[in-house]
Short mmCIF file of C-alpha atoms and ligand atoms in Angstrom, two decimals:
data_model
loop_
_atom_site.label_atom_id
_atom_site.label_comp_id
_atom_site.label_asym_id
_atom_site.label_seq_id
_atom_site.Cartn_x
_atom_site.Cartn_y
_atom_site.Cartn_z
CA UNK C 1 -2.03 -12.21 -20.19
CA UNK C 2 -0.93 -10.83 -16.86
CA UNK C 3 0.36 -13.64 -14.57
CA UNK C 4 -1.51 -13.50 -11.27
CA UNK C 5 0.47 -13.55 -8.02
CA UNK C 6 0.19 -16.53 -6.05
CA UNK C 7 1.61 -15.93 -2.77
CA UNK C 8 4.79 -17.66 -1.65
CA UNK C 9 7.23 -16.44 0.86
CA UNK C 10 6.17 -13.09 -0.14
CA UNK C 11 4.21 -11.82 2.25
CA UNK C 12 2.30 -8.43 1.51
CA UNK C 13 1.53 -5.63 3.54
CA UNK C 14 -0.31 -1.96 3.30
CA UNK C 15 -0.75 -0.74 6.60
CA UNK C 16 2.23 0.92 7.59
CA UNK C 17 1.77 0.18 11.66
CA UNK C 18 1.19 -3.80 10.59
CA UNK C 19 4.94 -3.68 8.69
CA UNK C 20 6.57 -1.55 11.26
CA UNK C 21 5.12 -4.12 14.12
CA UNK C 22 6.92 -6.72 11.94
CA UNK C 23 10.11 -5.02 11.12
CA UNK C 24 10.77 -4.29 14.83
CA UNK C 25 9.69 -8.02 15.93
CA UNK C 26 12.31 -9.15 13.44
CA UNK C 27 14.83 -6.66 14.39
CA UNK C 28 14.33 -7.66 18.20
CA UNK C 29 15.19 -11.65 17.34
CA UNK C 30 18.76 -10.61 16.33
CA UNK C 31 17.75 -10.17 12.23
CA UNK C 32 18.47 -7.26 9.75
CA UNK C 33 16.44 -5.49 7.73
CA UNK C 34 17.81 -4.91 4.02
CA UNK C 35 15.01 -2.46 2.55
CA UNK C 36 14.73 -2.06 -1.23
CA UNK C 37 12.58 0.99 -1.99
CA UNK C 38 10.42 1.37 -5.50
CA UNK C 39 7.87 2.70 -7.63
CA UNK C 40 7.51 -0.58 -8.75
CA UNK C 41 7.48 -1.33 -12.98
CA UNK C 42 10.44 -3.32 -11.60
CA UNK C 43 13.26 -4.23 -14.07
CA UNK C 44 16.67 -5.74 -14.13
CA UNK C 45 18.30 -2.57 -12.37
CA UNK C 46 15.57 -3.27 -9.21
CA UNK C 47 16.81 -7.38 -9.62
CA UNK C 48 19.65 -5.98 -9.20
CA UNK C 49 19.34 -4.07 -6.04
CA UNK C 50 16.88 -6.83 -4.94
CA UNK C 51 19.68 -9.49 -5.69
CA UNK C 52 22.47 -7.69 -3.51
CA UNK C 53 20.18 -6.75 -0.78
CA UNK C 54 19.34 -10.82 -0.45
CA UNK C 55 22.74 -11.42 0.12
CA UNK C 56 23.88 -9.46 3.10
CA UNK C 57 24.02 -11.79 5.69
CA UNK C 58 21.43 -12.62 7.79
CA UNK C 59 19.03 -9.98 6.72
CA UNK C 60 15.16 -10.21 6.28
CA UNK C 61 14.80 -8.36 2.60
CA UNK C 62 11.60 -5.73 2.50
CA UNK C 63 10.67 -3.84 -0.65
CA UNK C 64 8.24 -1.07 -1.08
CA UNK C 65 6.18 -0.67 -3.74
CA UNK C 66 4.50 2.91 -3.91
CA UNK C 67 4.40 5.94 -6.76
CA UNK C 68 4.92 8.71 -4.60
CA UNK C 69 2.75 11.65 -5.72
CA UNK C 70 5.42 14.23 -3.78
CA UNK C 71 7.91 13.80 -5.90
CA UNK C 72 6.17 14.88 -8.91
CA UNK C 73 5.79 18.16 -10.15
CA UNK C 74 2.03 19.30 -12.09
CA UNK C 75 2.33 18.30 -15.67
CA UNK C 76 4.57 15.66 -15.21
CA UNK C 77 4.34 11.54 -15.75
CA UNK C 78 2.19 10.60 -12.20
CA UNK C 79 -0.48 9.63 -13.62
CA UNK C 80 0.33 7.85 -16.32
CA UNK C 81 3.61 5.70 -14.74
CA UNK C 82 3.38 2.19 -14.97
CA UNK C 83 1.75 0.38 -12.26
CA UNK C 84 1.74 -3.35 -13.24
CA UNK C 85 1.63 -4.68 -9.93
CA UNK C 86 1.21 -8.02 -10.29
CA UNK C 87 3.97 -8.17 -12.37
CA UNK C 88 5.58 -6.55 -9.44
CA UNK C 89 4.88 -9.12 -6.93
CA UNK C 90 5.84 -11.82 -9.19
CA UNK C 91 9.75 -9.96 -9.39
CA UNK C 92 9.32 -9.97 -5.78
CA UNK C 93 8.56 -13.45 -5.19
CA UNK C 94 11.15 -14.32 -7.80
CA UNK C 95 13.58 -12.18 -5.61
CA UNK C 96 12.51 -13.83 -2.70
CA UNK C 97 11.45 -10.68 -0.94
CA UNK C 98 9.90 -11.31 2.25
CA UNK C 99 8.13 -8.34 2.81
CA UNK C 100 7.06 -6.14 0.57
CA UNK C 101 5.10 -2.66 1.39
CA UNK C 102 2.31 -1.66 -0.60
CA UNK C 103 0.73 1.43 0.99
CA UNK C 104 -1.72 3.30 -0.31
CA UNK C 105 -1.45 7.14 -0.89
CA UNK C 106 -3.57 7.86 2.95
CA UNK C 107 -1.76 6.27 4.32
CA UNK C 108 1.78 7.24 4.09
CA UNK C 109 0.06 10.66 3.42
CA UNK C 110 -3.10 11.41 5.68
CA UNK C 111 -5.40 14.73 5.57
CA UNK C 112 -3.55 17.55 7.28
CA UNK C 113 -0.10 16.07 6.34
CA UNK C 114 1.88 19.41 6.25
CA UNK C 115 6.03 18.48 7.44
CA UNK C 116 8.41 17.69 4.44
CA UNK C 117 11.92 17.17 3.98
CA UNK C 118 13.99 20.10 2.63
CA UNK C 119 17.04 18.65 0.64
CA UNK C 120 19.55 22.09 0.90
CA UNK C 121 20.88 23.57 -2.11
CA UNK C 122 21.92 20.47 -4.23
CA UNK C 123 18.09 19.66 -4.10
CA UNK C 124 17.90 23.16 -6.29
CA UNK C 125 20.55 21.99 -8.73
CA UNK C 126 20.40 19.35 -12.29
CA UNK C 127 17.22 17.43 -11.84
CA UNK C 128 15.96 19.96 -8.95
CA UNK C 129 16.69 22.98 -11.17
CA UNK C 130 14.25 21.07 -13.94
CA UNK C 131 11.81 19.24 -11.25
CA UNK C 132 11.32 22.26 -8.49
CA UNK C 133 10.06 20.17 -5.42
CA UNK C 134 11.16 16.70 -6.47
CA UNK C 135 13.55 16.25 -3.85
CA UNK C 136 11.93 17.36 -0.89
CA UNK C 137 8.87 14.64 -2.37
CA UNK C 138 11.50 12.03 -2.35
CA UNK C 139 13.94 12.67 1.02
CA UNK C 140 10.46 13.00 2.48
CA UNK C 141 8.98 9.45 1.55
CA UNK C 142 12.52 7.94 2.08
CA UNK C 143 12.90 9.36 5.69
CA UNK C 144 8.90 8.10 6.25
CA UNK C 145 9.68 4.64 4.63
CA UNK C 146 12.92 4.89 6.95
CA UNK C 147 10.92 5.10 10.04
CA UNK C 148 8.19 2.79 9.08
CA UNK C 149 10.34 -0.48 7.79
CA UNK C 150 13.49 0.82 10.38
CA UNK C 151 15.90 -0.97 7.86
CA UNK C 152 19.78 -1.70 8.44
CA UNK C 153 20.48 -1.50 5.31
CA UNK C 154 18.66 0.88 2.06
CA UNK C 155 20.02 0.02 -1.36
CA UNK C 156 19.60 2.81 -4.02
CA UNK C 157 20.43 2.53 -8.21
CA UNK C 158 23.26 5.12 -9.17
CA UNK C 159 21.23 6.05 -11.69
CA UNK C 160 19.60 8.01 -9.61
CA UNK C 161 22.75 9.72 -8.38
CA UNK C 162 21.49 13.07 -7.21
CA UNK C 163 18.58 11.23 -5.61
CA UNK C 164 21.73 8.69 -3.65
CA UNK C 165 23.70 11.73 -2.60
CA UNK C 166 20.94 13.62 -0.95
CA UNK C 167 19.72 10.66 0.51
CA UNK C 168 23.18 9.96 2.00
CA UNK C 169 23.27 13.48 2.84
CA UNK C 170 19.65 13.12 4.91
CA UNK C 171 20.94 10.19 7.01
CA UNK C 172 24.10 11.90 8.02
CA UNK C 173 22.58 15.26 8.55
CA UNK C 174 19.37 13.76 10.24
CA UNK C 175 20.94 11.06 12.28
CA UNK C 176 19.25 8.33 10.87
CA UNK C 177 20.16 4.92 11.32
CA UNK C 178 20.43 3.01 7.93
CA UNK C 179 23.90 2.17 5.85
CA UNK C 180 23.09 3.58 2.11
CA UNK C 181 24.17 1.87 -0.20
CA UNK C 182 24.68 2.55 -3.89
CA UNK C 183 24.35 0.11 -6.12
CA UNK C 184 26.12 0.77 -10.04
CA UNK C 185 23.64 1.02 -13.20
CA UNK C 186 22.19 -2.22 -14.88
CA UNK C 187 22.26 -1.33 -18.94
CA UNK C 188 20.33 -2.91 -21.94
CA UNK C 189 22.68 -4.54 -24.25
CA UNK C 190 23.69 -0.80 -25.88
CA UNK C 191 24.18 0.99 -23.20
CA UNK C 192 21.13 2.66 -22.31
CA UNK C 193 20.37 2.61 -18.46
CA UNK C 194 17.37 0.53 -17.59
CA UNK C 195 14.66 2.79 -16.13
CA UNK C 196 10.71 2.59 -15.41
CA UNK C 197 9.95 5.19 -17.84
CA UNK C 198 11.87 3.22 -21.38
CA UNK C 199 9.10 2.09 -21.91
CA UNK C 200 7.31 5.11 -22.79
CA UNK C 201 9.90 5.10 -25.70
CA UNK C 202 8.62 4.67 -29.56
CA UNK C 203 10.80 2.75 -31.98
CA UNK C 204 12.63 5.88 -33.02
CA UNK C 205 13.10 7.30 -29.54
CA UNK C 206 14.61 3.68 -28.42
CA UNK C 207 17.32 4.31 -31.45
CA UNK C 208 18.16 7.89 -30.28
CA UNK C 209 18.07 6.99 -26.47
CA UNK C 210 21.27 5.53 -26.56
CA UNK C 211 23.05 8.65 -27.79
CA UNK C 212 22.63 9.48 -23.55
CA UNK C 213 24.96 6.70 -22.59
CA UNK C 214 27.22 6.91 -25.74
CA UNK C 215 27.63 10.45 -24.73
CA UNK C 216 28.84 9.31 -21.20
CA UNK C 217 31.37 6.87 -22.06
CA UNK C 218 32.32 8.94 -25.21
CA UNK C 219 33.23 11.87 -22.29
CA UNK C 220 34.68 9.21 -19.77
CA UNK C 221 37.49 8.44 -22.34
CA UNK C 222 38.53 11.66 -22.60
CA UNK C 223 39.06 11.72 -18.95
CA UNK C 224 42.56 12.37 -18.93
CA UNK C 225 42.65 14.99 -20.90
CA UNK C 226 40.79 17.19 -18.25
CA UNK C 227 37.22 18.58 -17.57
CA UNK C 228 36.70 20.29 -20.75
CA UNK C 229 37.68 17.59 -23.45
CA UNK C 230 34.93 15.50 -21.05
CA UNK C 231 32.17 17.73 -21.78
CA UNK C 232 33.25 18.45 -25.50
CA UNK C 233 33.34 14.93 -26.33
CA UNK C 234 30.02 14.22 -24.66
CA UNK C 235 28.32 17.15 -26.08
CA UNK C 236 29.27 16.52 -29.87
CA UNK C 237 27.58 13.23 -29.47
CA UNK C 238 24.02 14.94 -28.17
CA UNK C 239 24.81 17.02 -30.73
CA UNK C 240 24.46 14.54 -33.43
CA UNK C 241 21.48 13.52 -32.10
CA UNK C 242 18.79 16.31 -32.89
CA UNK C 243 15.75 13.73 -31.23
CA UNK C 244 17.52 14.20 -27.84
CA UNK C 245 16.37 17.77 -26.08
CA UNK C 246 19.12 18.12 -23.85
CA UNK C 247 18.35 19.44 -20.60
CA UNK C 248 21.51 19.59 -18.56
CA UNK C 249 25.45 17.64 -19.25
CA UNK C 250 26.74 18.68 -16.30
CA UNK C 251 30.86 16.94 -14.66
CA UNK C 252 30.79 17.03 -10.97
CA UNK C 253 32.76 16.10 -8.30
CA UNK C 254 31.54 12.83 -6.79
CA UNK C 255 29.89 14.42 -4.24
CA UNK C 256 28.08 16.79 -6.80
CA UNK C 257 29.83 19.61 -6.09
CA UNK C 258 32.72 21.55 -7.73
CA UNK C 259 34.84 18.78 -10.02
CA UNK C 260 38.18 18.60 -9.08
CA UNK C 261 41.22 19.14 -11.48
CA UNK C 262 42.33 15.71 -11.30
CA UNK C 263 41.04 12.55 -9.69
CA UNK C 264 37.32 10.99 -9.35
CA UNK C 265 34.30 13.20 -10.87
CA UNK C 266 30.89 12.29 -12.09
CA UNK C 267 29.30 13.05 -15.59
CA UNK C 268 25.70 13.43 -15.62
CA UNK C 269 23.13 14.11 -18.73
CA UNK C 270 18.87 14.66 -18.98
CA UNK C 271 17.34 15.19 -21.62
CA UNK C 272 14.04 14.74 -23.36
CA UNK C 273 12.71 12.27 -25.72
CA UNK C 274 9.32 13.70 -26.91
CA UNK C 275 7.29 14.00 -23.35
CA UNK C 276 9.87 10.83 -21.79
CA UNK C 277 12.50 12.79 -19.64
CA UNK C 278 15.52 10.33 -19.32
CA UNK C 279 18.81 10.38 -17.08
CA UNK C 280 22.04 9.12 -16.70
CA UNK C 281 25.56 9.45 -15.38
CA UNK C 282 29.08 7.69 -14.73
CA UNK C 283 31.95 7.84 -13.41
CA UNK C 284 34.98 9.63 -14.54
CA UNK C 285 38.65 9.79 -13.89
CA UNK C 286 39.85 13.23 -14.79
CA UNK C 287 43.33 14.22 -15.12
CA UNK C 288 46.73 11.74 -15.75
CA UNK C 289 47.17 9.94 -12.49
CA UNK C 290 50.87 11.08 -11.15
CA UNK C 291 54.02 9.39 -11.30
CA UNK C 292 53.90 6.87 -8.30
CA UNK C 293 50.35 6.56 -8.64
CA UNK C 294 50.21 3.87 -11.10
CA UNK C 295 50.33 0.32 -10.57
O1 PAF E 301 14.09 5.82 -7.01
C1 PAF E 301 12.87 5.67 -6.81
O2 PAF E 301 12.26 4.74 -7.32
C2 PAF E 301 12.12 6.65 -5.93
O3 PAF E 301 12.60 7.95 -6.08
C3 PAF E 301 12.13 6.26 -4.44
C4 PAF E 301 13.53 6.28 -3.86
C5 PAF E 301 11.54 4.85 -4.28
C6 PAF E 301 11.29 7.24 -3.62
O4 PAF E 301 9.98 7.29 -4.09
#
């Protein structure tokens, strides 16, 4: 059985003017604001971000819970993501989250609503090629969330790295106030990235998921040998898995454009499993580092 959540510290809120008269009273007695937002079917990698947020110093941590209906395309997964929320508040309260946001779809999005955030060209490119409209449905919640909870701090997973970069891009482009910060991938025990949507994965899917992050670290090792022995040694391992439909493997440079000849890039893969759309990335070092340059 579900457990029920029995209210602690946690307190709850939907009303977006109720949180934001909160968030500024704290804000005005000298406190922070770390601000954790989700789509709740919290797992470790939202502990995670929950768990570093906590420990800034003298912050007040707020989460949001909401599925944001923008960022989805027709035909994809909105109505059928996983909304256990009282599972949810439970993380929370485990977390010790103080706040956490709970709007409903009104009222972040009333009748008439029209004004959206339009990411640039990156918001076109790897997931945006795949998901047209899914950034300007997620830079637009984030910036309303931003104004709502007025954080200090926003902690995002890098395993939503496109989503981190444009949202870093939209706070220095827009002027916004809060520090982004990215917080590295949390992994089952194989590799694979945790994500809200695994479990949407049958028995056999679950087997040929991890191909995605054995491709990664199979292409990070080749590194040094330059861009294309990356991509070669990723792709022969999506090649060996026929379950996988692979939808982009794609090295970048950190800040997803161009990747350099030598020095920090980033490898990132989606693909399909049946109707579950999974993604993933890391880091790479391309190129051997130059005499002088080692330790
Ligand atoms: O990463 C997510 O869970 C969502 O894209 C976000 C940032 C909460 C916006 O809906």
């Amino acid at each position: 059985m579900t457990p029920r959540f029995t209210a602690g510290n946690l307190h709850r809120h939907s009303s977006p003017e109720e949180l934001g008269k909160i968030t500024r009273a704290l804000r005005a007695t000298g406190r922070k604001i770390a601000f954790v937002p989700t789509m709740g079917a919290l797992h470790d990698g939202h502990r995670e971000l929950l768990s570093r947020a906590r420990r800034i110093p003298n912050t007040v941590l707020v989460a949001s819970i909401f599925v944001n209906p923008l960022q989805f395309a027709p035909g994809e997964d909105f109505e059928r993501y996983p909304r256990p929320i009282e599972d949810d508040l439970a993380v929370c309260e485990a977390e010790r989250v103080e706040l956490v946001f709970t709007p409903e779809r009104e009222a972040l999005y009333p009748p008439g609503a029209q004004v959206t955030v339009h990411p640039g060209p990156l918001g076109d490119e790897l997931e945006g090629a795949s998901r047209p409209g899914h950034f300007a449905g997620v830079l637009t919640v984030v910036a309303k969330l931003f104004n709502i909870v007025r954080p200090d701090y926003a902690l995002f997973g890098e395993k939503d790295y496109q989503q981190l970069v444009l949202i870093k891009q939209m706070v220095r482009d827009l002027d916004m106030e809060p520090h982004v910060i990215g917080i590295p991938t949390v992994r089952e025990r194989d590799g694979l990235a945790r994500s809200s949507r695994n479990v949407f994965l049958d028995a056999d899917q679950r087997v040929a998921a991890v191909a995605l992050s054995a491709a990664l670290t199979a292409g990070a090792h080749a590194g040094l040998d330059g861009a294309d022995a990356v991509l070669a040694a990723a792709r022969k391992v999506l090649d060996g898995t026929p379950a996988l439909a692979l939808d982009y493997l794609a090295l970048r440079g950190p800040d997803l454009g161009p990747a350099p000849d030598r020095g920090e890039a980033r490898l990132l893969v989606a693909a399909k499993l049946g109707a579950t759309r999974l993604i993933d990335n890391v880091p790479v070092l391309l190129g051997a580092p130059a005499l002088g340059e080692r330790g």
